[in-house]
PDB file of C-alpha atoms in Angstrom:
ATOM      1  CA  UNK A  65       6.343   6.552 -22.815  1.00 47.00           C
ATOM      2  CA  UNK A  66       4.902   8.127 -19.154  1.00 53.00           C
ATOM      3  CA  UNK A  67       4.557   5.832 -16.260  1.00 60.00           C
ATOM      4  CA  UNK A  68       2.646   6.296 -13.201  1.00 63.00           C
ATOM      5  CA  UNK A  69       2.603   5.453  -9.723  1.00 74.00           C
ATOM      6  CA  UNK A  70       0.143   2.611  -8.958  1.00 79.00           C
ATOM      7  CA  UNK A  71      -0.704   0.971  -5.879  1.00 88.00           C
ATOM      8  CA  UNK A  72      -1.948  -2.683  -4.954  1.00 87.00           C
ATOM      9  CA  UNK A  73      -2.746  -3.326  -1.966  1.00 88.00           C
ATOM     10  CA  UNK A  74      -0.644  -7.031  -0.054  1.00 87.00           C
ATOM     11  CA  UNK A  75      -2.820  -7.029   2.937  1.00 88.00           C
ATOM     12  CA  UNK A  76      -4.829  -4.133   5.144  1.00 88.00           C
ATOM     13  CA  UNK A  77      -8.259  -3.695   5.832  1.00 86.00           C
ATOM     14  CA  UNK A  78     -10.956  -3.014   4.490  1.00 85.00           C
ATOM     15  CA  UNK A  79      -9.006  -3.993   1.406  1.00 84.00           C
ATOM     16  CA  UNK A  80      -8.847  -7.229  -0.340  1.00 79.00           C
ATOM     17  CA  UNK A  81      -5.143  -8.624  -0.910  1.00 80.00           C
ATOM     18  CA  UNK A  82      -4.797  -7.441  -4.987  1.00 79.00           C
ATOM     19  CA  UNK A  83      -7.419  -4.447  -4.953  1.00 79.00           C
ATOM     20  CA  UNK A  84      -5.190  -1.706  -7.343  1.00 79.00           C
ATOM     21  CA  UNK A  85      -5.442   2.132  -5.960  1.00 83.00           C
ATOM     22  CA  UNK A  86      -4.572   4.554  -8.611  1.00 78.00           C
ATOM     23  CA  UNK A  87      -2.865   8.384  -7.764  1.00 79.00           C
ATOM     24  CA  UNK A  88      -4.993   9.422 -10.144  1.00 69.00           C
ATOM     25  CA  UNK A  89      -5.118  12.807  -7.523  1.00 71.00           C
ATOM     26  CA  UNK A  90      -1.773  15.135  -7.713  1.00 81.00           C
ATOM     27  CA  UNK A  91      -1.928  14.005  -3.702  1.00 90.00           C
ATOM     28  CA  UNK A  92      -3.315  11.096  -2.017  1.00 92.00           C
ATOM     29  CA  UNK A  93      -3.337  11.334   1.525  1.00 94.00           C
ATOM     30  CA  UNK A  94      -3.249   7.650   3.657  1.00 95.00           C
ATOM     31  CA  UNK A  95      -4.458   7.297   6.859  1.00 95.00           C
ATOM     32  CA  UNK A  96      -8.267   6.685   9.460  1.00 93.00           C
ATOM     33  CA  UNK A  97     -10.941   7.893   9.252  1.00 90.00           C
ATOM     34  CA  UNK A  98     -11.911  10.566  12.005  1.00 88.00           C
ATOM     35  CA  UNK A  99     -15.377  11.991  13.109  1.00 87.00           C
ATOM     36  CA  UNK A 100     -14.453  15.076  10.551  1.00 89.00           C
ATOM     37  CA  UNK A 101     -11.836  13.372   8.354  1.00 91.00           C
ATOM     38  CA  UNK A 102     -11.788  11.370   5.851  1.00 90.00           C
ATOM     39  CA  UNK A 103      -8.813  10.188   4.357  1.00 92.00           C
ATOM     40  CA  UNK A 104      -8.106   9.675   0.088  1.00 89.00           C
ATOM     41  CA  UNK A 105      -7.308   6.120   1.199  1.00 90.00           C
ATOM     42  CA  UNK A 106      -8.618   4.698   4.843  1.00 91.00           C
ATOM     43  CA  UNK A 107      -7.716   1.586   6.718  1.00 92.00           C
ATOM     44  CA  UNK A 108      -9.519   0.377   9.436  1.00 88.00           C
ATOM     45  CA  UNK A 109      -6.383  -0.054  12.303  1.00 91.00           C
ATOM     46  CA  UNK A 110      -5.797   1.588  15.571  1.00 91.00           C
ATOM     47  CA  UNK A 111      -1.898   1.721  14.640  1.00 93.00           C
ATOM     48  CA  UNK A 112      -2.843   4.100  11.752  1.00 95.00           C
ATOM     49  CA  UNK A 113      -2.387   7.868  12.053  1.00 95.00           C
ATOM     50  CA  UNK A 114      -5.593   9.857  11.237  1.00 95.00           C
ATOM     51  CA  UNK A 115      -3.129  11.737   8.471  1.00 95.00           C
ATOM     52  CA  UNK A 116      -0.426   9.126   8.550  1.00 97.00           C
ATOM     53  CA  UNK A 117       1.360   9.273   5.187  1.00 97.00           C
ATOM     54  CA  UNK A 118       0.927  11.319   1.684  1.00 96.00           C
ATOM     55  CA  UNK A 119       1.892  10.341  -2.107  1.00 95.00           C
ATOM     56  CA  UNK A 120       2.288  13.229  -4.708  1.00 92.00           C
ATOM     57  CA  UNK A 121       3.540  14.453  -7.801  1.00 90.00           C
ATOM     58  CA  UNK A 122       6.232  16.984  -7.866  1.00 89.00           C
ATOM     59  CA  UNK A 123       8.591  18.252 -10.926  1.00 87.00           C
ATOM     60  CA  UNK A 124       7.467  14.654 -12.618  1.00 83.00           C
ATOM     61  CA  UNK A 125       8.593  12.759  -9.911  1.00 87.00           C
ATOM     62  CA  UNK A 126       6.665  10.434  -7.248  1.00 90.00           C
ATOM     63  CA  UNK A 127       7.576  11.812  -3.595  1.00 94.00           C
ATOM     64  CA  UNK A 128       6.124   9.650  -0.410  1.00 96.00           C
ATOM     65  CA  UNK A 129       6.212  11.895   3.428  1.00 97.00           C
ATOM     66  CA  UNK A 130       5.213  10.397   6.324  1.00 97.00           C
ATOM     67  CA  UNK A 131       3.372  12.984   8.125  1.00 97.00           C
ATOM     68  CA  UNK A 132       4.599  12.620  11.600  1.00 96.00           C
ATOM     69  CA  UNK A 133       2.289   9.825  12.098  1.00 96.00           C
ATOM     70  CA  UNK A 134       2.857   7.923  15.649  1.00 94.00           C
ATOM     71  CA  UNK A 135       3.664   4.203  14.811  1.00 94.00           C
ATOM     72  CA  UNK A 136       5.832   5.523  11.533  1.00 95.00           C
ATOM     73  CA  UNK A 137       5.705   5.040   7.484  1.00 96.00           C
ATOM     74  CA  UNK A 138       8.064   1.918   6.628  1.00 96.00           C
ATOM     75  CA  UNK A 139       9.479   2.027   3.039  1.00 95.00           C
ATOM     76  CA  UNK A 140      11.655  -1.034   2.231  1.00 93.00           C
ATOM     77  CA  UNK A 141      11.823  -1.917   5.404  1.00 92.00           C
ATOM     78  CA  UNK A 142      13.113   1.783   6.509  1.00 94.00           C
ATOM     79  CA  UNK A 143      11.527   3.654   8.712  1.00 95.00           C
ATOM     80  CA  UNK A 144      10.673   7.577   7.008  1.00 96.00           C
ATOM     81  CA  UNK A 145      11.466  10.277   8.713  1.00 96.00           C
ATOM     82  CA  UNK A 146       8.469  12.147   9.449  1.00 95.00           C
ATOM     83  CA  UNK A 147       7.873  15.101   6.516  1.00 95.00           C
ATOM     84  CA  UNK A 148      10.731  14.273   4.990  1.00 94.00           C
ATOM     85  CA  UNK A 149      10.142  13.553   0.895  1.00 95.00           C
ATOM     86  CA  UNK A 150      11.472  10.416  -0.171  1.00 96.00           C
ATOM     87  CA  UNK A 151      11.038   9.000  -3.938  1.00 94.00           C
ATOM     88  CA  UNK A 152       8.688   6.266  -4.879  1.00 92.00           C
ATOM     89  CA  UNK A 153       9.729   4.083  -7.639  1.00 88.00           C
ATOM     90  CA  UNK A 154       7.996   0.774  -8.736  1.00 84.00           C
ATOM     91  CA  UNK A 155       8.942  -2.278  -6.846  1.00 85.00           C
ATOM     92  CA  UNK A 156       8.864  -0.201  -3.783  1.00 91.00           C
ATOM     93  CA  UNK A 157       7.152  -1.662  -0.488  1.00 93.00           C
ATOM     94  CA  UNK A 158       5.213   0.316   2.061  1.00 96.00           C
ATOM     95  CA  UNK A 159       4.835  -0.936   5.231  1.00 95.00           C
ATOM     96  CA  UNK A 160       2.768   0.430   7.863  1.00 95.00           C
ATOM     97  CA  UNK A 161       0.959  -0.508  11.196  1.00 91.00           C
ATOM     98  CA  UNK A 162       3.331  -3.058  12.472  1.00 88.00           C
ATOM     99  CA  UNK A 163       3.676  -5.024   9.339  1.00 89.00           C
ATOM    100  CA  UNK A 164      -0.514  -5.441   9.503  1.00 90.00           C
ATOM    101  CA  UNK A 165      -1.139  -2.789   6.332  1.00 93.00           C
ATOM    102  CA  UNK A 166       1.679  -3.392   3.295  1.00 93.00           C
ATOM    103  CA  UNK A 167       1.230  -1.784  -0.175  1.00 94.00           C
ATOM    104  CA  UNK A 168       3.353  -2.744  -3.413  1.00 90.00           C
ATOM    105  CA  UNK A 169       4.296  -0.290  -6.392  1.00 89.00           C
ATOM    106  CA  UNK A 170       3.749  -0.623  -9.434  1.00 83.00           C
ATOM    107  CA  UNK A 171       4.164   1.260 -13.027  1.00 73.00           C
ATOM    108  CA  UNK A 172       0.675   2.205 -15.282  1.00 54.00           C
ATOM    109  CA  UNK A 173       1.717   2.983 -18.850  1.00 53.00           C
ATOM    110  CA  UNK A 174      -0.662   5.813 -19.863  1.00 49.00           C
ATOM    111  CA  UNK A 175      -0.156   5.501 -23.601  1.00 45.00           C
ATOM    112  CA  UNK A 176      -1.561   1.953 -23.414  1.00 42.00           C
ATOM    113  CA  UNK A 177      -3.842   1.650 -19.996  1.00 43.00           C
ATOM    114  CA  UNK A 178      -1.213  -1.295 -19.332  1.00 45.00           C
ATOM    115  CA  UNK A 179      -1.114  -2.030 -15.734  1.00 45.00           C
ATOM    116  CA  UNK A 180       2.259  -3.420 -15.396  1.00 43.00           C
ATOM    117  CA  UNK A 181       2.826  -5.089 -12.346  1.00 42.00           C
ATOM    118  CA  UNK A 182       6.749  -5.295 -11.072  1.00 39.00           C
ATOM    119  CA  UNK A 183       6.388  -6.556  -7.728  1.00 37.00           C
ATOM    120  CA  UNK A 184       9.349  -8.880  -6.493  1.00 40.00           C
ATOM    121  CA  UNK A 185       8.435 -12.174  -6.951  1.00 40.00           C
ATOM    122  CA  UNK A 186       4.955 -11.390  -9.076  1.00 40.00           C
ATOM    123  CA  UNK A 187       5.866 -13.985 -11.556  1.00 40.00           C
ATOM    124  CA  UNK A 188       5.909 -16.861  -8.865  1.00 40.00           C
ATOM    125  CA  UNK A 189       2.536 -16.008  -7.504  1.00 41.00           C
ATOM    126  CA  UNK A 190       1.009 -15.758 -10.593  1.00 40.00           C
ATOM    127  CA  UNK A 191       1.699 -19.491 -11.506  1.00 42.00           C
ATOM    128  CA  UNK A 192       0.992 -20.218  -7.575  1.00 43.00           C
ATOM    129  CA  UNK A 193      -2.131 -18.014  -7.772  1.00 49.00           C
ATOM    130  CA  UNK A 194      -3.453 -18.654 -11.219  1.00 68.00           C
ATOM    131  CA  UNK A 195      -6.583 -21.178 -12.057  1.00 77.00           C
ATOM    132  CA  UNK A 196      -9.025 -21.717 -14.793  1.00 81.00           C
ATOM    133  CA  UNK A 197     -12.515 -23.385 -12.524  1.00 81.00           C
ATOM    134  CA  UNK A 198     -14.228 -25.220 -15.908  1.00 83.00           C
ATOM    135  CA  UNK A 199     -16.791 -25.877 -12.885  1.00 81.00           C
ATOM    136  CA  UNK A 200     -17.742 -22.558 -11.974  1.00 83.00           C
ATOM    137  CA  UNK A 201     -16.708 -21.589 -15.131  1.00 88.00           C
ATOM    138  CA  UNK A 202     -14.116 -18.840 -12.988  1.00 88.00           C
ATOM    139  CA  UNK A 203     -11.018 -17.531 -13.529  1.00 88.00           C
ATOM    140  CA  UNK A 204      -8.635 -16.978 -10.449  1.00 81.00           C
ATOM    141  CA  UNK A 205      -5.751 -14.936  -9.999  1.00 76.00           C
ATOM    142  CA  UNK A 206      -4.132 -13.324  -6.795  1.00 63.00           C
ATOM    143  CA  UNK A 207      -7.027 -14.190  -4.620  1.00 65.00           C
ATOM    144  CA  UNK A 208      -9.022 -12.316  -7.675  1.00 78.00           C
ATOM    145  CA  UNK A 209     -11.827 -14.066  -9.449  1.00 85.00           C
ATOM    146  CA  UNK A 210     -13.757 -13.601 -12.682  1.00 89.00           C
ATOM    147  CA  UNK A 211     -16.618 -14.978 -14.019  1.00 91.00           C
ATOM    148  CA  UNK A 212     -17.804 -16.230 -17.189  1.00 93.00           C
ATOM    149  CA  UNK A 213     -20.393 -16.980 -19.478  1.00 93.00           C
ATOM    150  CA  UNK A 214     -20.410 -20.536 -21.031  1.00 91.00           C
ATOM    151  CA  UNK A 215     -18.626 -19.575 -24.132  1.00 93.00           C
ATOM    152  CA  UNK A 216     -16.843 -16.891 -22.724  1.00 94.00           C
ATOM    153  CA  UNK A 217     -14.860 -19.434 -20.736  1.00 93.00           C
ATOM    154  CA  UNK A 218     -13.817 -21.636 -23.727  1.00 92.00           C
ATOM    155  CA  UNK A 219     -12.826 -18.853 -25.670  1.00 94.00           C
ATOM    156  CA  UNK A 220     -10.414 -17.981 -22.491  1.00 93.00           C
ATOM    157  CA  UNK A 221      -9.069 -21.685 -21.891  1.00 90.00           C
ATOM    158  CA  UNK A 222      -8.515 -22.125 -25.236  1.00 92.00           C
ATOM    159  CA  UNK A 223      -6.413 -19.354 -25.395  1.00 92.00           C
ATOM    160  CA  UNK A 224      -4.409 -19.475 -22.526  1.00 89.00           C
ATOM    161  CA  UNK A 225      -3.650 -23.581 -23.100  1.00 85.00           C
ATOM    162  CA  UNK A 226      -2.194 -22.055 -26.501  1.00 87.00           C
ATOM    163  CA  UNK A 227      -0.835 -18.966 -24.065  1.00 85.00           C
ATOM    164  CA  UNK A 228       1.891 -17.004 -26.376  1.00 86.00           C
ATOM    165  CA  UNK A 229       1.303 -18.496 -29.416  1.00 90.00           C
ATOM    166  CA  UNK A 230      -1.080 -17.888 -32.931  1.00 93.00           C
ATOM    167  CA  UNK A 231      -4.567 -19.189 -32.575  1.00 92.00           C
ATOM    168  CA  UNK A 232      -6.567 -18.599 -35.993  1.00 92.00           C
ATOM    169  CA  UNK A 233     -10.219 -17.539 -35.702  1.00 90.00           C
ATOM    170  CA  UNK A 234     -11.365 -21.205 -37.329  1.00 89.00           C
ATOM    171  CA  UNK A 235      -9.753 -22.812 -34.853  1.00 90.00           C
ATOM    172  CA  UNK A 236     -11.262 -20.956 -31.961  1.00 91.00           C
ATOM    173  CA  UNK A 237     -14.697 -20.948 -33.464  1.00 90.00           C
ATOM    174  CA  UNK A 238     -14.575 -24.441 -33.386  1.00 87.00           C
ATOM    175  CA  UNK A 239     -13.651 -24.790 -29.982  1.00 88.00           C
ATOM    176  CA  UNK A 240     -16.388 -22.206 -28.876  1.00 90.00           C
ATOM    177  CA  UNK A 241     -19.534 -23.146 -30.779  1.00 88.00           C
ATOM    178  CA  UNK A 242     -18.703 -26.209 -32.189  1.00 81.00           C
ATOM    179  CA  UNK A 243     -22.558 -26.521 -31.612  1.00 79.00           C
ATOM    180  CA  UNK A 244     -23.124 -24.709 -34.694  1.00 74.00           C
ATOM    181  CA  UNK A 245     -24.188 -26.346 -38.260  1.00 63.00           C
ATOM    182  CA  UNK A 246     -21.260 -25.870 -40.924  1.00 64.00           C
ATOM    183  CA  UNK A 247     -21.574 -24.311 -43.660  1.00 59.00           C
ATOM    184  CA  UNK A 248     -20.801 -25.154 -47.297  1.00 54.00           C
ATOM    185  CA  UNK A 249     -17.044 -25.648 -47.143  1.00 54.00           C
ATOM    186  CA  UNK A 250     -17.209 -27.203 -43.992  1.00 57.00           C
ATOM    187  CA  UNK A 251     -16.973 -23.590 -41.758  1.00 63.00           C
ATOM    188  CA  UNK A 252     -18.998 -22.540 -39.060  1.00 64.00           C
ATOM    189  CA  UNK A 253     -22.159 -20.289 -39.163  1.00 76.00           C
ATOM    190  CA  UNK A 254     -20.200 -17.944 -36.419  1.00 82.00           C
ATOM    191  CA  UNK A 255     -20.558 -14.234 -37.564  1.00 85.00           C
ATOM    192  CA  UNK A 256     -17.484 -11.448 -37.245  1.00 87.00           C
ATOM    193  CA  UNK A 257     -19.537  -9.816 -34.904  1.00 89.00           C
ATOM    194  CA  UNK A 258     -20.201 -12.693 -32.309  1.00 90.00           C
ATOM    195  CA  UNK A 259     -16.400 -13.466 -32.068  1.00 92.00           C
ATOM    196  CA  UNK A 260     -15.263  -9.662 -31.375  1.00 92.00           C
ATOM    197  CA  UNK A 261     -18.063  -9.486 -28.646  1.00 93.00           C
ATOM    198  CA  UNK A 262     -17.056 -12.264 -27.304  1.00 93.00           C
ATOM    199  CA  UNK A 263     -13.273 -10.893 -27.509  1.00 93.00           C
ATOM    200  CA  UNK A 264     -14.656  -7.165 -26.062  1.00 93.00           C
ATOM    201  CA  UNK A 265     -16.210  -8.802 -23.205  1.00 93.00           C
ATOM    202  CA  UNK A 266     -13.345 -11.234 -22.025  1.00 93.00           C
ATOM    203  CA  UNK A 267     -10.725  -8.483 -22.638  1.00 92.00           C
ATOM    204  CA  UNK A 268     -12.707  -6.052 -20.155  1.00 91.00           C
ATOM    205  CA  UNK A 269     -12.683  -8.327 -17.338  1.00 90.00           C
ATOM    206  CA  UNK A 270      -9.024  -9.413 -17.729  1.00 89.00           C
ATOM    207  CA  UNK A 271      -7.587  -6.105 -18.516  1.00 85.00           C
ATOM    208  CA  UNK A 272      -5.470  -6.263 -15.191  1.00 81.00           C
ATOM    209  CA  UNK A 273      -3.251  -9.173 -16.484  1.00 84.00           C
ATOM    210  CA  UNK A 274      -4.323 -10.283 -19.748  1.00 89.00           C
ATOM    211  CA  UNK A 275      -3.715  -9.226 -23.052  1.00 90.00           C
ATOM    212  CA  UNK A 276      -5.486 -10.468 -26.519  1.00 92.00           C
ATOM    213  CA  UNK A 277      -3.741  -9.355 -29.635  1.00 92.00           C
ATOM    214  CA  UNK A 278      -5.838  -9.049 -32.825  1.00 92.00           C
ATOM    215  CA  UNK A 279      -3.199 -10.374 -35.502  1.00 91.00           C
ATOM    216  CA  UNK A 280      -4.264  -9.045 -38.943  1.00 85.00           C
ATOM    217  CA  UNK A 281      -7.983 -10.282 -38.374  1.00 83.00           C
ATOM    218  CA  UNK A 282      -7.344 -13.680 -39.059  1.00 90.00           C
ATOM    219  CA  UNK A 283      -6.500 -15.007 -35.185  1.00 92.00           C
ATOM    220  CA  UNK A 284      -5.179 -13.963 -31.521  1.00 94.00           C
ATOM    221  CA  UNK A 285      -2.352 -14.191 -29.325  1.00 93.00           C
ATOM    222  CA  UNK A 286      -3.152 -14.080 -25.470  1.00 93.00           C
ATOM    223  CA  UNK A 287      -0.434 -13.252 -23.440  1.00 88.00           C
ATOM    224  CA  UNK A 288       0.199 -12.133 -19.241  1.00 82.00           C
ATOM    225  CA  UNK A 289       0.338  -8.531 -19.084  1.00 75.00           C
ATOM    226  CA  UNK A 290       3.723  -9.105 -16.999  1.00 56.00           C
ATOM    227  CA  UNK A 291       5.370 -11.761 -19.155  1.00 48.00           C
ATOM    228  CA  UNK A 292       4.623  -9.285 -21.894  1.00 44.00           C
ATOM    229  CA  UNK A 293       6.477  -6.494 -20.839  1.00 45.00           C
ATOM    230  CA  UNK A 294       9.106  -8.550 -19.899  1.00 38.00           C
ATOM    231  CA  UNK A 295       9.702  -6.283 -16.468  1.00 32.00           C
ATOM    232  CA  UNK A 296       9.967  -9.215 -13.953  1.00 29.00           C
TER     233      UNK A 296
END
């Protein structure tokens, strides 16, 4: 299975705390932007170098070099010394511009588009972090929200108040358009198709940290990406 390096952002403008940055690039070069430069990834801070650090690939490994940038590259807590390659691993920390710009690492699974998450302490923020809005109809998650349609958001609360556990497609039909006339039998007039839109559209917002399991078409199982993985 082939992991990548994958980036999320803690704090440093003009990012949003939880914005992901893939190295999708076989180099990513960090740093401000200049009258004739422009950085793969720019912050907006007077302590950053115009070319202040650089992530890359090399011999299947992830290498990080600071590139003799003024105010230094902080990994861990450790000053880099400047061009020399050091290996970046998930769970790493990269701290730059006196504390004011810190990344996180993270592992993508390529065989899955799993974003796995394996930042110290993830789990803790998530419960912190997490919350369903039945107002707004919103989902929120490390100062991250999504939005919903009516019916989109009872097919998500259902799920996750049965988080981990077997929920059968007549149960969630009646939860999400209980509206509906029943048929002979006493089920719902809710077609195959409605519920796997419904599904499609929820699992493309939540990609980042949810997953819905199809079990044998007869039900679901939502689970956290993280939990799921079991890598916290």
């Amino acid at each position: 299975m082939k992991e990548s390096i994958f980036l999320i952002v803690e704090q440093g403008a003009p990012f949003e705390a939880g914005d992901f940055i893939p190295l999708n690039n076989s180099i990513l070069i960090a740093g401000r932007k200049g009258t004739n430069w422009d950085p793969d990834l720019s912050f907006r801070n007077i302590f950053v170098s115009r070319k202040h650090f650089a992530i890359y690939y090399k011999d299947h490994q992830c290498y990080i070099k600071d590139l003799n940038s003024k105010h230094g590259t902080f990994l861990n807590h450790r000053r880099l010394n400047a061009h020399e390659e050091t290996i970046l691993k998930a769970s790493d920390k990269i701290s730059l511009a006196n504390d004011l710009i810190k990344l996180s690492v993270a592992s993508i699974v390529d065989d899955t588009s799993d974003i796995i998450p394996i930042i110290d302490g993830i789990e803790k923020r998530l419960s912190k972090e997490f919350y369903l809005d039945p107002i707004k109809q919103e989902l929120s998650w490390y100062n991250r929200t999504w939005k919903f349609s009516e019916k989109e958001f009872k097919c998500i609360d259902f799920l996750i108040k049965n988080k981990d556990q077997f929920v059968s497609k007549e149960d969630l039909i009646q939860c999400v358009w209980s509206e509906r006339s029943q048929n002979y039998g006493g089920t719902f007039d809710v077609s195959n198709e409605e519920i796997n839109s419904i599904i499609y559209r929820i699992r493309k917002k939540t990609k980042l940290i949810i997953s819905i399991e199809n079990i044998r078409g007869k039900g679901y199982i939502l689970s956290f990406i993280n939990e799921k993985n079991s890598v916290i």
